[in-house]
GROMACS .gro file of C-alpha atoms in nm:
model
  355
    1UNK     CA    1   7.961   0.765  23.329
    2UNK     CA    2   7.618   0.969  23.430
    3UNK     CA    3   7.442   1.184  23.183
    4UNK     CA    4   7.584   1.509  23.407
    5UNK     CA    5   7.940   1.407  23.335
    6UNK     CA    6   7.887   1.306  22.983
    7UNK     CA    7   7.684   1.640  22.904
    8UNK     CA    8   8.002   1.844  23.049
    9UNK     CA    9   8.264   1.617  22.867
   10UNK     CA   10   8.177   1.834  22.572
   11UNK     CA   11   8.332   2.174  22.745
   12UNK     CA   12   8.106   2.486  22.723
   13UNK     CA   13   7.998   2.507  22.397
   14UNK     CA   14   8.016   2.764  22.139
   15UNK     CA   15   7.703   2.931  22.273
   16UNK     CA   16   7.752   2.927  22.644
   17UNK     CA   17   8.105   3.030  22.554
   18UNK     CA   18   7.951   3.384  22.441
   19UNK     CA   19   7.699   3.392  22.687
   20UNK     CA   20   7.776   3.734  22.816
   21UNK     CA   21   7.723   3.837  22.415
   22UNK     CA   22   7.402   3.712  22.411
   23UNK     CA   23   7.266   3.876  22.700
   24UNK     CA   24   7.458   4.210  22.623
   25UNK     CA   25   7.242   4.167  22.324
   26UNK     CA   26   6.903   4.125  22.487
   27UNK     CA   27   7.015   4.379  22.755
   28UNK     CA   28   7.009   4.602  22.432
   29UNK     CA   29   6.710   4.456  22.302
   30UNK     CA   30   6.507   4.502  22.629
   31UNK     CA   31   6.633   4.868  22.634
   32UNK     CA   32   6.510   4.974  22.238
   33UNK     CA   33   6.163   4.711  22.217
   34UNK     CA   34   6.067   4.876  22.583
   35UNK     CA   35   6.121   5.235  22.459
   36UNK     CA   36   5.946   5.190  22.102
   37UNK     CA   37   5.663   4.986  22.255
   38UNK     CA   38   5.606   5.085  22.595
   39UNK     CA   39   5.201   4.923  22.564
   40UNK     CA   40   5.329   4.602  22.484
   41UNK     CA   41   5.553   4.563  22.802
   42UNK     CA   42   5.263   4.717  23.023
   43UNK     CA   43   5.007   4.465  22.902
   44UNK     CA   44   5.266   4.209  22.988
   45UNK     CA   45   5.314   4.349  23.306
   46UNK     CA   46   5.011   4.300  23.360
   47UNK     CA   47   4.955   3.900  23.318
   48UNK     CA   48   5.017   3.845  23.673
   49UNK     CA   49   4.830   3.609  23.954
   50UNK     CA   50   4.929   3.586  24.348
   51UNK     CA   51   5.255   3.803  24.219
   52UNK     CA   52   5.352   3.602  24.012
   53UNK     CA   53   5.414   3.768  23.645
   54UNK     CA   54   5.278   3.440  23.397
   55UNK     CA   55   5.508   3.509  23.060
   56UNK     CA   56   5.797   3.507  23.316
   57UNK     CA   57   5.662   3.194  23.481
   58UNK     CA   58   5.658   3.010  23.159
   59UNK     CA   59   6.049   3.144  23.087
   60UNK     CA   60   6.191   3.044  23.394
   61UNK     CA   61   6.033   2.728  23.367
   62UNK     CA   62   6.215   2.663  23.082
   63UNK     CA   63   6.529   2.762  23.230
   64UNK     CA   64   6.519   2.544  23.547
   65UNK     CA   65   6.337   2.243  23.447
   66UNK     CA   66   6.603   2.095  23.180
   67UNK     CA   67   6.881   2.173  23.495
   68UNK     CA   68   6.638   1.962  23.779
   69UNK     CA   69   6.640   1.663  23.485
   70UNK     CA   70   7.007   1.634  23.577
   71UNK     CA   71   6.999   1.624  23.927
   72UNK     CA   72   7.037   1.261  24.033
   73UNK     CA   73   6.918   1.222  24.376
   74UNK     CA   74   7.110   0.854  24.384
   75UNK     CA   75   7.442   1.032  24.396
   76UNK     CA   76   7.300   1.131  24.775
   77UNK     CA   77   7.441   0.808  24.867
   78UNK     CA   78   7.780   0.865  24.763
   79UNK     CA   79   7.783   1.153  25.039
   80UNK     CA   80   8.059   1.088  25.246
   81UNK     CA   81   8.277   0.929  25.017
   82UNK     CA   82   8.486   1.296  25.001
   83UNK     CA   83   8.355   1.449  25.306
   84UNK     CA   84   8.667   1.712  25.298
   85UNK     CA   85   8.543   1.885  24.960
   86UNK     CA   86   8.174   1.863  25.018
   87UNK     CA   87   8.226   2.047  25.340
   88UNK     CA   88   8.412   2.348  25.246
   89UNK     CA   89   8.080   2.388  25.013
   90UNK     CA   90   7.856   2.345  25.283
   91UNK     CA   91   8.013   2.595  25.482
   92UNK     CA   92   8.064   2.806  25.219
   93UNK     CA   93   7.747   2.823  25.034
   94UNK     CA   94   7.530   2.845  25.334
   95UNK     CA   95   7.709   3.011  25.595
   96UNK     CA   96   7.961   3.304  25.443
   97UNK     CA   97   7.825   3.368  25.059
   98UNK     CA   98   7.485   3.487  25.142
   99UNK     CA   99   7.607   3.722  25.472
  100UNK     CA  100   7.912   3.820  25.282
  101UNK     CA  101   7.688   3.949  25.001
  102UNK     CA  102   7.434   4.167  25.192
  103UNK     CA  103   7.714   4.290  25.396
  104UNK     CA  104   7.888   4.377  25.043
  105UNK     CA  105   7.569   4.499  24.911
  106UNK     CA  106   7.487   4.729  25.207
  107UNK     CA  107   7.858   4.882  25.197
  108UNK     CA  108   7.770   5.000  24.802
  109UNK     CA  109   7.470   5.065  24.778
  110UNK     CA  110   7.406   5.211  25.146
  111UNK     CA  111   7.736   5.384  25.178
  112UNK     CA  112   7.997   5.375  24.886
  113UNK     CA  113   7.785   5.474  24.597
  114UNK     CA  114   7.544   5.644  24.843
  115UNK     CA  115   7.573   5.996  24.656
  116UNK     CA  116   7.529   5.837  24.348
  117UNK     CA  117   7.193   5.575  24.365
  118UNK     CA  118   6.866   5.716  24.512
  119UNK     CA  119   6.825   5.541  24.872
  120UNK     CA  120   6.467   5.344  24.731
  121UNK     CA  121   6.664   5.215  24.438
  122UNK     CA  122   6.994   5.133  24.669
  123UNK     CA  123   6.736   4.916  24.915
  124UNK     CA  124   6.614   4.766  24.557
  125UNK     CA  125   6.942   4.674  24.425
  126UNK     CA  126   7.046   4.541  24.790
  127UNK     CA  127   6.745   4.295  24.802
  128UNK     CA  128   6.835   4.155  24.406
  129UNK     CA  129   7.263   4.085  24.522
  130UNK     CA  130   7.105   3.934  24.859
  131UNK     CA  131   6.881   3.664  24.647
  132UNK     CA  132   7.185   3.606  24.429
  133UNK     CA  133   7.441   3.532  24.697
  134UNK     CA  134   7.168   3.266  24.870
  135UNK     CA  135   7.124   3.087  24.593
  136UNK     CA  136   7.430   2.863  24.480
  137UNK     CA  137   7.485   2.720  24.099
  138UNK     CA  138   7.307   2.394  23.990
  139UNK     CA  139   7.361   2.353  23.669
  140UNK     CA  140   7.655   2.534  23.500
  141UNK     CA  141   7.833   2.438  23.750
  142UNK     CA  142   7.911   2.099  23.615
  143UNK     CA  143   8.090   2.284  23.314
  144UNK     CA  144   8.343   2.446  23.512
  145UNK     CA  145   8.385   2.108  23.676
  146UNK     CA  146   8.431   1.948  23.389
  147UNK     CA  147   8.688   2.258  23.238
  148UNK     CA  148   8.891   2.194  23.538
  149UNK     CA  149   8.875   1.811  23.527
  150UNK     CA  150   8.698   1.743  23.841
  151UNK     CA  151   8.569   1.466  23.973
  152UNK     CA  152   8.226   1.445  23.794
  153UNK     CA  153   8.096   1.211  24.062
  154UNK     CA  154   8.178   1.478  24.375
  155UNK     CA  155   8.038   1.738  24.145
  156UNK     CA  156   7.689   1.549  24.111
  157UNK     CA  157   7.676   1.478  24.487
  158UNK     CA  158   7.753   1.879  24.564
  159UNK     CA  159   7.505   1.944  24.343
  160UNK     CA  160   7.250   1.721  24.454
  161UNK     CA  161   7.303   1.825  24.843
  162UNK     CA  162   7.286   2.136  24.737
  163UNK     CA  163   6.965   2.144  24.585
  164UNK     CA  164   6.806   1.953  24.813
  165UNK     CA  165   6.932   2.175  25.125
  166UNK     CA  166   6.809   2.537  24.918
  167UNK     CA  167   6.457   2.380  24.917
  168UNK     CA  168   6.482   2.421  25.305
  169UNK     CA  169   6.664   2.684  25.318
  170UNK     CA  170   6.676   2.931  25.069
  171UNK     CA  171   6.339   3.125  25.201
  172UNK     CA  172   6.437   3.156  25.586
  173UNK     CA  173   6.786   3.273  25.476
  174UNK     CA  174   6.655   3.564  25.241
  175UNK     CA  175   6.407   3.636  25.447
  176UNK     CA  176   6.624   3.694  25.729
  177UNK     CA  177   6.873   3.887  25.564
  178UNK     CA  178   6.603   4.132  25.362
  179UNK     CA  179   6.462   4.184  25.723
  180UNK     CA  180   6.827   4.246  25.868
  181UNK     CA  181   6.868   4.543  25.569
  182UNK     CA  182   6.482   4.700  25.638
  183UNK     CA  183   6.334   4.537  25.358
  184UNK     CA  184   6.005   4.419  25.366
  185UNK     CA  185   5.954   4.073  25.315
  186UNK     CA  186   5.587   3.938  25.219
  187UNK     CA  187   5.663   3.566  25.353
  188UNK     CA  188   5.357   3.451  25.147
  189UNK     CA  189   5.497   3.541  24.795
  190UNK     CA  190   5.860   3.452  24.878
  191UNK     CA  191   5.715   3.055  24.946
  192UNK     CA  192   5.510   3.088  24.713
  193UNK     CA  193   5.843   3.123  24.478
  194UNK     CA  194   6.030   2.870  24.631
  195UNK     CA  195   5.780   2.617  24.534
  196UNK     CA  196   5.703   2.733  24.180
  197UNK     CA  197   6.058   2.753  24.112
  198UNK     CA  198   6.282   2.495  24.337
  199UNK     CA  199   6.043   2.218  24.452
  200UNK     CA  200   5.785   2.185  24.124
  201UNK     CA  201   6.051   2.155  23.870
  202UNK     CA  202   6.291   1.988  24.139
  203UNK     CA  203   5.944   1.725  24.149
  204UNK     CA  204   5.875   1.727  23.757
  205UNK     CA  205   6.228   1.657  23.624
  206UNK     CA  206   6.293   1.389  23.901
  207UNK     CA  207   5.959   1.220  23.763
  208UNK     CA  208   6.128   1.294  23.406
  209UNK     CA  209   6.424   1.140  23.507
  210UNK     CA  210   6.285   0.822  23.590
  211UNK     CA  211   6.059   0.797  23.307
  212UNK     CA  212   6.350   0.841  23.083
  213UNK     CA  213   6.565   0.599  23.270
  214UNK     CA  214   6.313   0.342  23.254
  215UNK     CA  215   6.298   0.355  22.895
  216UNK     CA  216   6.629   0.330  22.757
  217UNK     CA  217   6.897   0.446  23.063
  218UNK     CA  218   7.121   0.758  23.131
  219UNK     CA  219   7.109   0.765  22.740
  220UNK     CA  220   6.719   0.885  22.710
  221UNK     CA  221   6.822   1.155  22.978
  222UNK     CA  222   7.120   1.287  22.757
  223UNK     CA  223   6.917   1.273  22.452
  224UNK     CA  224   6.638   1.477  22.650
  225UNK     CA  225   6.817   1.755  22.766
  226UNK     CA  226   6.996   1.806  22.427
  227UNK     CA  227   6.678   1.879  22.328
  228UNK     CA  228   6.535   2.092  22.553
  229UNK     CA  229   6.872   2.287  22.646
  230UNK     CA  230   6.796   2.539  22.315
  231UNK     CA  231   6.430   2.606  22.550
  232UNK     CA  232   6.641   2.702  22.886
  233UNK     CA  233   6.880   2.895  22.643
  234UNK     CA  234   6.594   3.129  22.526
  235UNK     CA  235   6.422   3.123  22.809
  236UNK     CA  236   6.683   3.313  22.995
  237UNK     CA  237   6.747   3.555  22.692
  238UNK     CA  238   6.408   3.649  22.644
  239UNK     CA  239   6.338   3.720  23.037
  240UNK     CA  240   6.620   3.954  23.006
  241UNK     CA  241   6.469   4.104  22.762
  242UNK     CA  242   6.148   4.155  22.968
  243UNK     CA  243   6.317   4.295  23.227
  244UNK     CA  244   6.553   4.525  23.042
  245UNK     CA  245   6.234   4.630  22.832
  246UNK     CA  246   6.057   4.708  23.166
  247UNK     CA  247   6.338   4.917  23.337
  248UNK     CA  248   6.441   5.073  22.965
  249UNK     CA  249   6.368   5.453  23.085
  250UNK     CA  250   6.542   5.399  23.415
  251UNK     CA  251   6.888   5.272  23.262
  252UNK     CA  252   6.932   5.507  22.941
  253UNK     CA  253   6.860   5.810  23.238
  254UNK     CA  254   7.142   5.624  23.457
  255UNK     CA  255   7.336   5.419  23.256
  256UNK     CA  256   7.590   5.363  23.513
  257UNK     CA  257   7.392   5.163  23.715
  258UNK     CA  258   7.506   4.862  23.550
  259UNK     CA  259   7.863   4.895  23.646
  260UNK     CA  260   7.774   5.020  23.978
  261UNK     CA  261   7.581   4.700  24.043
  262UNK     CA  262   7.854   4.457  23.856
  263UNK     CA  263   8.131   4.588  24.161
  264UNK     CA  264   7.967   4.408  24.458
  265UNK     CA  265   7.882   4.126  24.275
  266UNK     CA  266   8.287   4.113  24.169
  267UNK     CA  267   8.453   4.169  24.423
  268UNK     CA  268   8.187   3.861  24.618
  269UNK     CA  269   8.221   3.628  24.311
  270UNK     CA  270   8.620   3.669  24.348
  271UNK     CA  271   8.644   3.674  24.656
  272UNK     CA  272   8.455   3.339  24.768
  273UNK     CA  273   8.632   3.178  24.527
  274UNK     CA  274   8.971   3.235  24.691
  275UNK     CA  275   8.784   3.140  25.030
  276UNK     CA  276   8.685   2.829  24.954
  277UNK     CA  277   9.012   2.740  24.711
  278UNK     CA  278   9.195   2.848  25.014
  279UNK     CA  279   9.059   2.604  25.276
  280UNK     CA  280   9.073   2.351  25.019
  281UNK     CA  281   9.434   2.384  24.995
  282UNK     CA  282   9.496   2.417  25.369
  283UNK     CA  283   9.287   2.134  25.420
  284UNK     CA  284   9.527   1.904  25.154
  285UNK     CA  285   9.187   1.828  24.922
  286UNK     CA  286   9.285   1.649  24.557
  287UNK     CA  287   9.256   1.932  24.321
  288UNK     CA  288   8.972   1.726  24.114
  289UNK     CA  289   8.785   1.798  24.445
  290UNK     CA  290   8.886   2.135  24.510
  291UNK     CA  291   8.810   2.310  24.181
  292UNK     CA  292   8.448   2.231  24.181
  293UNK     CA  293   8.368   2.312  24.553
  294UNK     CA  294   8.555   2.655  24.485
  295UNK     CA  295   8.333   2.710  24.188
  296UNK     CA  296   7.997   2.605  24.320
  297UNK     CA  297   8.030   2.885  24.600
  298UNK     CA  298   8.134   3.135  24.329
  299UNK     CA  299   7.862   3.049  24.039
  300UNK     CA  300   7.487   3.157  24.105
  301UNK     CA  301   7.164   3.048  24.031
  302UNK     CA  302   7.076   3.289  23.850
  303UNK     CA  303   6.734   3.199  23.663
  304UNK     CA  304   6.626   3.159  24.069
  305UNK     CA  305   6.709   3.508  24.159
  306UNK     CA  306   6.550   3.629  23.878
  307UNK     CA  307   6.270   3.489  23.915
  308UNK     CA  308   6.222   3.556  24.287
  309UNK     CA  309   6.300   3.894  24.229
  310UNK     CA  310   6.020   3.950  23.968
  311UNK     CA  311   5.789   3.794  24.216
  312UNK     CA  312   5.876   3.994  24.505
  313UNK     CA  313   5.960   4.312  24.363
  314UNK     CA  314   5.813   4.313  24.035
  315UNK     CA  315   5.931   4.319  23.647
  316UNK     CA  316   6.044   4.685  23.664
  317UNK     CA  317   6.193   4.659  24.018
  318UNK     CA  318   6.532   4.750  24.094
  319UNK     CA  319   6.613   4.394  24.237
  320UNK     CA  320   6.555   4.205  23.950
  321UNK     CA  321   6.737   4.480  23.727
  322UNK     CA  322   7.028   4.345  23.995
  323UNK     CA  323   7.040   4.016  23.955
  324UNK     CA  324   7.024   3.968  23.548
  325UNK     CA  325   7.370   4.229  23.587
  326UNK     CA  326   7.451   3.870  23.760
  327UNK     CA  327   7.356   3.695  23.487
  328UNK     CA  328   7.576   3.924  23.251
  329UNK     CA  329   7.937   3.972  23.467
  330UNK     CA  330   7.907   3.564  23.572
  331UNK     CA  331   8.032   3.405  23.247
  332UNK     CA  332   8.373   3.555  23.193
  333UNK     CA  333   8.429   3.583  23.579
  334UNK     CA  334   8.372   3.203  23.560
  335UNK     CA  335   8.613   3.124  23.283
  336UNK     CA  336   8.880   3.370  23.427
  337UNK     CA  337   8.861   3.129  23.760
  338UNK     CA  338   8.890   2.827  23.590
  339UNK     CA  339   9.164   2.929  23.374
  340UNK     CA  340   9.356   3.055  23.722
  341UNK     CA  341   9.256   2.703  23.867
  342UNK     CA  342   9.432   2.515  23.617
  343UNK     CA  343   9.749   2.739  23.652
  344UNK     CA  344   9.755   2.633  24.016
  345UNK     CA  345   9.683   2.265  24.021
  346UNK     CA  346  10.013   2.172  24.122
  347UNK     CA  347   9.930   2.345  24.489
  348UNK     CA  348   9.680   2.051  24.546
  349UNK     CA  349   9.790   1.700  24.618
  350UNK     CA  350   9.768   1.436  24.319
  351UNK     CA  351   9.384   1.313  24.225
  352UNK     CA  352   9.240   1.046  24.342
  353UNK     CA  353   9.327   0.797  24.102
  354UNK     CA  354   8.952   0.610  24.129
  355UNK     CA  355   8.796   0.958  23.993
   0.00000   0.00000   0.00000
């Protein structure tokens, strides 16, 4: 069994469980430390070089690292052995969830809730749902998998494509669709993110991984991430924070701009998922196969979006107020789809007994 499957063999934990709590709480946080110490958060604001905001650096860091010591690049070679599944999340992922989005996104903000967002902060919240829908789920994903029962070994190779083919593609695709919506895209900054946050940490925990391996096996790699999971944890909480703390004023003036963002991001998250579990059934896939590629089109990753948003837009940008609302509605949207996935195995031929 590889570390990945063993890690999710415990469920979602206690914490992850309430994950929505936790960031409701920072959200609140953010909101009250930004208002009583409005110096603090400027000063922070402030630590920036090339763009790039450090404190937030350092937090997302710990968020994506402990995720890239999972991936196992070795699982590349078990590519085609369920071609079916991974290719409803090819498809999916790369050429309907990030078009669907924008297209979503620019039917809010542009024209549904035009009366009720200023235009700048409609094109702001646009460009955070757009970096959400391009980049799919690495690492929770495997906990869905595993809450479903899928086939841990599909999910690592999904996973593992998938991260390899958002190194490549992640910046043309964003970049295309902010320049499709108006938005100006400075091509330097938006590479500059890709690297800092995909293809360093996708570098340093592969280098981790083998260390580890070498010294004692998949075991040194599960005993690793338990102990840096509490760092990716708190990492995420306190960049909400951050941001929250940096767009305090904005949301106690508006607070319905939270909900008002949360409806595209529904209605996308909902409705990809019923895509891709909808081909998957057509197409006769095992249902240990088809649960995970549903979910992996329907989870984000969400410490990437945040983090490209802060270095695009800023710390007090509307975009990255967008896509930690992503962070917030993606938990219990998650667990709602997995519990609906379970009701409906028996539409989905038997598993493959060798899973």
């Amino acid at each position: 069994m590889t570390d990945i499957s063993r890690t999710a063999a415990a469920g979602l934990g206690t914490f992850e469980r309430w994950l929505s709590v936790w960031v409701a709480l920072a959200i609140g946080a953010g909101l009250l430390l930004g208002n009583l110490f409005p110096a603090v958060f400027g000063f922070l604001a402030s630590l920036e070089v090339a763009s790039v905001n450090l404190p937030v650096a350092v937090l997302i860091w710990a968020m994506v690292y402990p995720m890239m010591v999972g991936v196992d690049f070795g699982a590349l070679r078990q590519v085609g052995d369920k071609p079916k599944g991974l290719i409803v999340t090819l498809i999916v992922n790369w050429l309907i969830k990030p078009f669907t989005m924008a297209a979503l996104g620019v039917l809010f903000f542009n024209y549904v809730f035009a009366g009720l967002i200023p235009p700048e902060d409609a094109q702001a919240y646009l460009a955070g749902v757009i970096l959400l829908g391009a980049a799919p789920c690495t690492a929770m994903v495997f906990v869905w998998s595993n809450l479903t029962r899928g086939d841990p070994a599909y999910t690592l190779v999904q996973v593992s494509v998938n991260d390899v083919i958002m190194v490549f593609a992640f910046a043309p695709i964003v970049a295309f669709l902010l320049g499709v919506t108006d938005i100006v895209v400075p091509w330097d900054t938006l590479l500059l993110s890709v690297g800092l946050y995909v293809m360093l940490p996708l570098l340093a925990g592969y280098v981790t991984r083998r260390k580890l391996v070498a010294q004692d096996g998949e075991a040194a790699v599960d005993a690793f991430k338990t102990r840096v999971q509490p760092f990716s944890i708190l990492g995420l909480l306190v960049t909400v924070v951050l941001l929250f703390g940096f767009q305090g004023e904005v949301i106690l003036a508006r607070p319905m701009v939270i909900a008002l963002i949360a409806v595209p991001l529904l209605i996308q998250s909902y409705g990809i998922f019923f895509v891709a579990y909808g081909a998957a059934r057509a197409w006769g896939i095992p249902f240990n196969v088809a649960a995970p590629c549903a979910l992996i089109g329907t989870s984000n990753f969400f410490e990437l979006a945040v983090a490209v948003a802060i270095s695009l837009f800023g710390l007090g940008s509307g975009a990255a107020l967008a896509t930690v609302v992503g962070v917030l509605v993606e938990v219990p949207v998650m667990l709602s789809l997995v519990a609906f996935a379970n009701r409906t195995k028996h539409w989905f031929p038997a598993d493959d007994p060798a899973a």
